Protein backbone atom coordinates (compact mmCIF):
# COMPACT_ATOMS: atom_id res chain seq x y z
CA UNK A 1 0.00 0.00 0.00
CA UNK A 2 1.38 3.42 -0.92
CA UNK A 3 1.89 6.20 1.59
CA UNK A 4 -1.05 8.05 -0.03
CA UNK A 5 -3.31 5.29 1.32
CA UNK A 6 -2.31 5.80 4.95
CA UNK A 7 -4.98 7.23 7.27
CA UNK A 8 -5.05 10.98 7.60
CA UNK A 9 -6.18 14.03 5.65
CA UNK A 10 -6.06 13.87 1.83
CA UNK A 11 -2.59 14.29 0.38
CA UNK A 12 -3.62 17.26 -1.77
CA UNK A 13 -4.74 19.14 1.37
CA UNK A 14 -1.46 18.66 3.22
CA UNK A 15 1.30 21.29 3.04
CA UNK A 16 4.40 20.78 0.95
CA UNK A 17 4.99 20.82 -2.81
CA UNK A 18 6.09 17.16 -2.84
CA UNK A 19 2.80 15.92 -1.46
CA UNK A 20 0.79 18.14 -3.81
CA UNK A 21 2.81 16.82 -6.75
CA UNK A 22 2.17 13.23 -5.65
CA UNK A 23 -1.55 13.94 -5.43
CA UNK A 24 -1.61 15.40 -8.94
CA UNK A 25 0.36 12.47 -10.34
CA UNK A 26 -2.09 10.04 -8.77
CA UNK A 27 -5.01 11.97 -10.22
CA UNK A 28 -3.52 11.84 -13.73
CA UNK A 29 -2.76 8.12 -13.37
CA UNK A 30 -6.37 7.48 -12.40
CA UNK A 31 -7.71 9.55 -15.29
CA UNK A 32 -5.42 7.82 -17.80
CA UNK A 33 -6.46 4.39 -16.53
CA UNK A 34 -10.14 5.28 -16.60
CA UNK A 35 -9.88 6.64 -20.15
CA UNK A 36 -8.26 3.43 -21.37
CA UNK A 37 -10.72 1.10 -19.65
CA UNK A 38 -13.83 3.11 -20.47
CA UNK A 39 -12.77 3.43 -24.11
CA UNK A 40 -12.26 -0.31 -24.55
CA UNK A 41 -14.83 -1.79 -22.17
CA UNK A 42 -17.46 0.88 -21.55
CA UNK A 43 -18.69 2.50 -18.37
CA UNK A 44 -19.36 -0.80 -16.57
CA UNK A 45 -15.72 -0.97 -15.45
CA UNK A 46 -15.64 -0.91 -11.65
CA UNK A 47 -13.84 1.71 -9.59
CA UNK A 48 -11.73 -1.07 -8.05
CA UNK A 49 -10.57 -2.15 -11.50
CA UNK A 50 -9.64 1.44 -12.38
CA UNK A 51 -7.64 1.75 -9.16
CA UNK A 52 -5.70 -1.45 -9.99
CA UNK A 53 -5.05 -0.30 -13.55
CA UNK A 54 -3.77 3.04 -12.24
CA UNK A 55 -1.58 1.35 -9.63
CA UNK A 56 -3.18 3.15 -6.68
CA UNK A 57 -5.24 2.03 -3.72
CA UNK A 58 -9.02 2.46 -3.50
CA UNK A 59 -8.55 5.06 -0.77
CA UNK A 60 -6.39 7.17 -3.08
CA UNK A 61 -9.00 6.97 -5.83
CA UNK A 62 -11.71 8.01 -3.37
CA UNK A 63 -9.69 11.04 -2.30
CA UNK A 64 -9.17 12.22 -5.85
CA UNK A 65 -12.75 11.47 -7.01
CA UNK A 66 -15.66 11.35 -4.58
CA UNK A 67 -17.67 8.97 -6.76
CA UNK A 68 -18.13 7.38 -10.15
CA UNK A 69 -20.07 10.33 -11.56
CA UNK A 70 -17.25 12.74 -10.67
CA UNK A 71 -14.71 10.49 -12.38
CA UNK A 72 -16.84 10.14 -15.52
CA UNK A 73 -17.28 13.92 -15.63
CA UNK A 74 -13.50 14.44 -15.46
CA UNK A 75 -12.68 11.71 -18.01
CA UNK A 76 -15.08 12.93 -20.67
CA UNK A 77 -14.69 16.70 -20.29
CA UNK A 78 -12.49 16.89 -23.39
CA UNK A 79 -14.84 14.63 -25.36
CA UNK A 80 -17.70 16.99 -24.57
CA UNK A 81 -15.57 19.88 -25.84
CA UNK A 82 -15.27 18.02 -29.15
CA UNK A 83 -19.00 17.26 -29.07
CA UNK A 84 -19.78 20.98 -28.67
CA UNK A 85 -17.28 21.95 -31.38
CA UNK A 86 -18.90 19.51 -33.83
CA UNK A 87 -22.32 21.14 -33.67
CA UNK A 88 -20.76 24.63 -33.85
CA UNK A 89 -18.95 23.56 -37.03
CA UNK A 90 -22.19 22.13 -38.44
CA UNK A 91 -24.06 25.38 -37.80
CA UNK A 92 -21.29 27.29 -39.58
CA UNK A 93 -21.74 25.21 -42.76
CA UNK A 94 -23.39 27.37 -45.46
CA UNK A 95 -25.45 24.31 -46.45
CA UNK A 96 -27.51 23.32 -43.37
CA UNK A 97 -28.37 19.88 -44.78
CA UNK A 98 -24.70 19.13 -45.43
CA UNK A 99 -23.93 20.38 -41.92
CA UNK A 100 -26.63 18.13 -40.45
CA UNK A 101 -25.37 15.02 -42.27
CA UNK A 102 -21.77 15.74 -41.33
CA UNK A 103 -22.71 16.29 -37.70
CA UNK A 104 -24.59 13.00 -37.41
CA UNK A 105 -21.73 11.11 -39.06
CA UNK A 106 -19.11 12.83 -36.91
CA UNK A 107 -20.99 12.26 -33.67
CA UNK A 108 -21.41 8.56 -34.40
CA UNK A 109 -17.72 8.34 -35.32
CA UNK A 110 -16.88 9.77 -31.88
CA UNK A 111 -18.97 7.00 -30.37
CA UNK A 112 -17.15 4.36 -32.41
CA UNK A 113 -13.75 5.67 -31.32
CA UNK A 114 -14.56 5.44 -27.62
CA UNK A 115 -17.00 2.90 -26.21
CA UNK A 116 -17.30 4.85 -22.99
CA UNK A 117 -18.24 8.03 -24.85
CA UNK A 118 -20.75 6.02 -26.87
CA UNK A 119 -22.48 5.21 -23.61
CA UNK A 120 -22.16 8.74 -22.23
CA UNK A 121 -24.14 10.05 -25.21
CA UNK A 122 -26.83 7.40 -24.81
CA UNK A 123 -27.27 7.53 -21.01
CA UNK A 124 -28.07 10.10 -18.33
CA UNK A 125 -25.96 10.90 -15.25
CA UNK A 126 -27.95 13.10 -12.83
CA UNK A 127 -25.06 13.19 -10.34
CA UNK A 128 -22.61 14.48 -12.97
CA UNK A 129 -24.12 17.95 -13.13
CA UNK A 130 -21.35 19.61 -15.14
CA UNK A 131 -21.47 16.86 -17.76
CA UNK A 132 -25.25 17.03 -18.03
CA UNK A 133 -25.24 20.83 -18.29
CA UNK A 134 -22.66 20.83 -21.10
CA UNK A 135 -24.51 18.11 -22.97
CA UNK A 136 -27.82 19.96 -22.67
CA UNK A 137 -26.28 23.19 -23.98
CA UNK A 138 -24.89 21.37 -27.01
CA UNK A 139 -28.22 19.69 -27.62
CA UNK A 140 -29.93 23.09 -27.79
CA UNK A 141 -27.60 23.96 -30.67
CA UNK A 142 -28.58 20.71 -32.38
CA UNK A 143 -32.24 21.82 -32.25
CA UNK A 144 -31.24 24.92 -34.20
CA UNK A 145 -29.41 22.73 -36.73
CA UNK A 146 -32.57 20.63 -37.19
CA UNK A 147 -34.67 23.72 -37.90
CA UNK A 148 -32.17 24.98 -40.49
CA UNK A 149 -31.93 21.58 -42.22
CA UNK A 150 -35.72 21.29 -42.39
CA UNK A 151 -35.89 24.76 -43.94
CA UNK A 152 -33.85 23.46 -46.89
CA UNK A 153 -36.57 20.92 -47.63
CA UNK A 154 -34.08 18.04 -47.49
CA UNK A 155 -34.71 16.89 -43.90
CA UNK A 156 -38.12 15.32 -43.44
CA UNK A 157 -40.66 17.46 -41.62
CA UNK A 158 -41.51 14.58 -39.29
CA UNK A 159 -37.91 14.20 -38.07
CA UNK A 160 -37.85 14.70 -34.29
CA UNK A 161 -34.85 15.50 -32.13
CA UNK A 162 -35.58 12.27 -30.23
CA UNK A 163 -34.63 10.39 -33.42
CA UNK A 164 -31.00 11.29 -32.84
CA UNK A 165 -31.17 9.85 -29.31
CA UNK A 166 -32.63 6.65 -30.76
CA UNK A 167 -29.75 6.46 -33.24
CA UNK A 168 -27.14 7.08 -30.52
CA UNK A 169 -28.64 4.33 -28.36
CA UNK A 170 -28.72 1.92 -31.31
CA UNK A 171 -25.22 2.90 -32.39
CA UNK A 172 -23.85 2.32 -28.89
CA UNK A 173 -25.29 -1.20 -29.01
CA UNK A 174 -23.91 -1.92 -32.47
CA UNK A 175 -20.46 -0.64 -31.49
CA UNK A 176 -20.40 -2.82 -28.37
CA UNK A 177 -21.61 -5.90 -30.26
CA UNK A 178 -19.32 -5.66 -33.28
CA UNK A 179 -16.25 -3.95 -31.79
CA UNK A 180 -13.70 -6.65 -32.66
CA UNK A 181 -15.47 -8.67 -35.31
CA UNK A 182 -16.89 -5.98 -37.62
CA UNK A 183 -15.84 -2.57 -36.27
CA UNK A 184 -17.19 -0.52 -39.21
CA UNK A 185 -20.74 -1.88 -38.98
CA UNK A 186 -21.95 1.35 -37.35
CA UNK A 187 -21.33 3.21 -40.61
CA UNK A 188 -23.94 1.08 -42.35
CA UNK A 189 -26.46 1.79 -39.59
CA UNK A 190 -25.86 5.54 -39.80
CA UNK A 191 -26.18 5.49 -43.60
CA UNK A 192 -29.56 3.76 -43.43
CA UNK A 193 -30.82 6.17 -40.76
CA UNK A 194 -29.82 9.20 -42.82
CA UNK A 195 -31.78 7.75 -45.73
CA UNK A 196 -34.79 7.31 -43.49
CA UNK A 197 -34.56 10.95 -42.37
CA UNK A 198 -33.91 12.49 -45.80
CA UNK A 199 -36.71 14.00 -47.85
CA UNK A 200 -37.11 12.70 -51.41
CA UNK A 201 -34.36 13.98 -53.69
CA UNK A 202 -31.95 14.93 -50.89
CA UNK A 203 -28.31 14.28 -51.70
CA UNK A 204 -26.66 11.66 -49.50
CA UNK A 205 -23.18 10.15 -49.10
CA UNK A 206 -22.72 6.62 -50.49
CA UNK A 207 -23.95 3.78 -48.30
CA UNK A 208 -21.13 1.77 -46.76
CA UNK A 209 -20.94 -1.92 -47.66
CA UNK A 210 -22.64 -4.41 -45.39
CA UNK A 211 -20.29 -6.36 -43.11
CA UNK A 212 -19.23 -9.81 -44.24
CA UNK A 213 -21.48 -12.64 -43.01
CA UNK A 214 -18.54 -14.28 -41.26
CA UNK A 215 -17.78 -11.05 -39.38
CA UNK A 216 -21.38 -10.72 -38.20
CA UNK A 217 -21.34 -14.37 -37.16
CA UNK A 218 -18.29 -13.74 -34.99
CA UNK A 219 -20.08 -10.78 -33.42
CA UNK A 220 -23.11 -12.96 -32.71
CA UNK A 221 -20.91 -15.61 -31.09
CA UNK A 222 -19.33 -12.91 -28.92
CA UNK A 223 -22.76 -11.69 -27.83
CA UNK A 224 -23.82 -15.23 -27.01
CA UNK A 225 -20.77 -15.75 -24.83
CA UNK A 226 -21.36 -12.43 -23.09
CA UNK A 227 -24.97 -13.36 -22.35
CA UNK A 228 -23.90 -16.74 -21.00
CA UNK A 229 -21.38 -15.51 -18.45
CA UNK A 230 -19.05 -12.75 -17.30
CA UNK A 231 -17.65 -10.39 -19.89
CA UNK A 232 -14.19 -11.14 -21.18
CA UNK A 233 -13.07 -7.68 -20.11
CA UNK A 234 -10.47 -6.89 -17.46
CA UNK A 235 -10.80 -8.47 -14.06
CA UNK A 236 -13.01 -6.41 -11.83
CA UNK A 237 -15.36 -5.05 -14.50
CA UNK A 238 -18.97 -4.87 -13.49
CA UNK A 239 -22.27 -3.37 -14.48
CA UNK A 240 -22.45 -0.83 -11.69
CA UNK A 241 -25.41 1.51 -11.64
CA UNK A 242 -24.46 5.15 -12.31
CA UNK A 243 -24.02 7.04 -9.05
Coordinates of C-alpha atoms in Angstrom, one line a residue, residues 39-214:
X39 CA -12.8 3.4 -24.1
X40 CA -12.3 -0.3 -24.6
X41 CA -14.8 -1.8 -22.2
X42 CA -17.5 0.9 -21.5
X43 CA -18.7 2.5 -18.4
X44 CA -19.4 -0.8 -16.6
X45 CA -15.7 -1.0 -15.4
X46 CA -15.6 -0.9 -11.6
X47 CA -13.8 1.7 -9.6
X48 CA -11.7 -1.1 -8.0
X49 CA -10.6 -2.1 -11.5
X50 CA -9.6 1.4 -12.4
X51 CA -7.6 1.7 -9.2
X52 CA -5.7 -1.4 -10.0
X53 CA -5.1 -0.3 -13.6
X54 CA -3.8 3.0 -12.2
X55 CA -1.6 1.3 -9.6
X56 CA -3.2 3.2 -6.7
X57 CA -5.2 2.0 -3.7
X58 CA -9.0 2.5 -3.5
X59 CA -8.5 5.1 -0.8
X60 CA -6.4 7.2 -3.1
X61 CA -9.0 7.0 -5.8
X62 CA -11.7 8.0 -3.4
X63 CA -9.7 11.0 -2.3
X64 CA -9.2 12.2 -5.9
X65 CA -12.7 11.5 -7.0
X66 CA -15.7 11.4 -4.6
X67 CA -17.7 9.0 -6.8
X68 CA -18.1 7.4 -10.2
X69 CA -20.1 10.3 -11.6
X70 CA -17.3 12.7 -10.7
X71 CA -14.7 10.5 -12.4
X72 CA -16.8 10.1 -15.5
X73 CA -17.3 13.9 -15.6
X74 CA -13.5 14.4 -15.5
X75 CA -12.7 11.7 -18.0
X76 CA -15.1 12.9 -20.7
X77 CA -14.7 16.7 -20.3
X78 CA -12.5 16.9 -23.4
X79 CA -14.8 14.6 -25.4
X80 CA -17.7 17.0 -24.6
X81 CA -15.6 19.9 -25.8
X82 CA -15.3 18.0 -29.2
X83 CA -19.0 17.3 -29.1
X84 CA -19.8 21.0 -28.7
X85 CA -17.3 21.9 -31.4
X86 CA -18.9 19.5 -33.8
X87 CA -22.3 21.1 -33.7
X88 CA -20.8 24.6 -33.8
X89 CA -18.9 23.6 -37.0
X90 CA -22.2 22.1 -38.4
X91 CA -24.1 25.4 -37.8
X92 CA -21.3 27.3 -39.6
X93 CA -21.7 25.2 -42.8
X94 CA -23.4 27.4 -45.5
X95 CA -25.4 24.3 -46.5
X96 CA -27.5 23.3 -43.4
X97 CA -28.4 19.9 -44.8
X98 CA -24.7 19.1 -45.4
X99 CA -23.9 20.4 -41.9
X100 CA -26.6 18.1 -40.5
X101 CA -25.4 15.0 -42.3
X102 CA -21.8 15.7 -41.3
X103 CA -22.7 16.3 -37.7
X104 CA -24.6 13.0 -37.4
X105 CA -21.7 11.1 -39.1
X106 CA -19.1 12.8 -36.9
X107 CA -21.0 12.3 -33.7
X108 CA -21.4 8.6 -34.4
X109 CA -17.7 8.3 -35.3
X110 CA -16.9 9.8 -31.9
X111 CA -19.0 7.0 -30.4
X112 CA -17.2 4.4 -32.4
X113 CA -13.7 5.7 -31.3
X114 CA -14.6 5.4 -27.6
X115 CA -17.0 2.9 -26.2
X116 CA -17.3 4.9 -23.0
X117 CA -18.2 8.0 -24.8
X118 CA -20.8 6.0 -26.9
X119 CA -22.5 5.2 -23.6
X120 CA -22.2 8.7 -22.2
X121 CA -24.1 10.1 -25.2
X122 CA -26.8 7.4 -24.8
X123 CA -27.3 7.5 -21.0
X124 CA -28.1 10.1 -18.3
X125 CA -26.0 10.9 -15.2
X126 CA -27.9 13.1 -12.8
X127 CA -25.1 13.2 -10.3
X128 CA -22.6 14.5 -13.0
X129 CA -24.1 17.9 -13.1
X130 CA -21.4 19.6 -15.1
X131 CA -21.5 16.9 -17.8
X132 CA -25.3 17.0 -18.0
X133 CA -25.2 20.8 -18.3
X134 CA -22.7 20.8 -21.1
X135 CA -24.5 18.1 -23.0
X136 CA -27.8 20.0 -22.7
X137 CA -26.3 23.2 -24.0
X138 CA -24.9 21.4 -27.0
X139 CA -28.2 19.7 -27.6
X140 CA -29.9 23.1 -27.8
X141 CA -27.6 24.0 -30.7
X142 CA -28.6 20.7 -32.4
X143 CA -32.2 21.8 -32.3
X144 CA -31.2 24.9 -34.2
X145 CA -29.4 22.7 -36.7
X146 CA -32.6 20.6 -37.2
X147 CA -34.7 23.7 -37.9
X148 CA -32.2 25.0 -40.5
X149 CA -31.9 21.6 -42.2
X150 CA -35.7 21.3 -42.4
X151 CA -35.9 24.8 -43.9
X152 CA -33.8 23.5 -46.9
X153 CA -36.6 20.9 -47.6
X154 CA -34.1 18.0 -47.5
X155 CA -34.7 16.9 -43.9
X156 CA -38.1 15.3 -43.4
X157 CA -40.7 17.5 -41.6
X158 CA -41.5 14.6 -39.3
X159 CA -37.9 14.2 -38.1
X160 CA -37.9 14.7 -34.3
X161 CA -34.9 15.5 -32.1
X162 CA -35.6 12.3 -30.2
X163 CA -34.6 10.4 -33.4
X164 CA -31.0 11.3 -32.8
X165 CA -31.2 9.8 -29.3
X166 CA -32.6 6.6 -30.8
X167 CA -29.8 6.5 -33.2
X168 CA -27.1 7.1 -30.5
X169 CA -28.6 4.3 -28.4
X170 CA -28.7 1.9 -31.3
X171 CA -25.2 2.9 -32.4
X172 CA -23.9 2.3 -28.9
X173 CA -25.3 -1.2 -29.0
X174 CA -23.9 -1.9 -32.5
X175 CA -20.5 -0.6 -31.5
X176 CA -20.4 -2.8 -28.4
X177 CA -21.6 -5.9 -30.3
X178 CA -19.3 -5.7 -33.3
X179 CA -16.3 -3.9 -31.8
X180 CA -13.7 -6.6 -32.7
X181 CA -15.5 -8.7 -35.3
X182 CA -16.9 -6.0 -37.6
X183 CA -15.8 -2.6 -36.3
X184 CA -17.2 -0.5 -39.2
X185 CA -20.7 -1.9 -39.0
X186 CA -21.9 1.4 -37.4
X187 CA -21.3 3.2 -40.6
X188 CA -23.9 1.1 -42.4
X189 CA -26.5 1.8 -39.6
X190 CA -25.9 5.5 -39.8
X191 CA -26.2 5.5 -43.6
X192 CA -29.6 3.8 -43.4
X193 CA -30.8 6.2 -40.8
X194 CA -29.8 9.2 -42.8
X195 CA -31.8 7.8 -45.7
X196 CA -34.8 7.3 -43.5
X197 CA -34.6 10.9 -42.4
X198 CA -33.9 12.5 -45.8
X199 CA -36.7 14.0 -47.8
X200 CA -37.1 12.7 -51.4
X201 CA -34.4 14.0 -53.7
X202 CA -32.0 14.9 -50.9
X203 CA -28.3 14.3 -51.7
X204 CA -26.7 11.7 -49.5
X205 CA -23.2 10.2 -49.1
X206 CA -22.7 6.6 -50.5
X207 CA -24.0 3.8 -48.3
X208 CA -21.1 1.8 -46.8
X209 CA -20.9 -1.9 -47.7
X210 CA -22.6 -4.4 -45.4
X211 CA -20.3 -6.4 -43.1
X212 CA -19.2 -9.8 -44.2
X213 CA -21.5 -12.6 -43.0
X214 CA -18.5 -14.3 -41.3

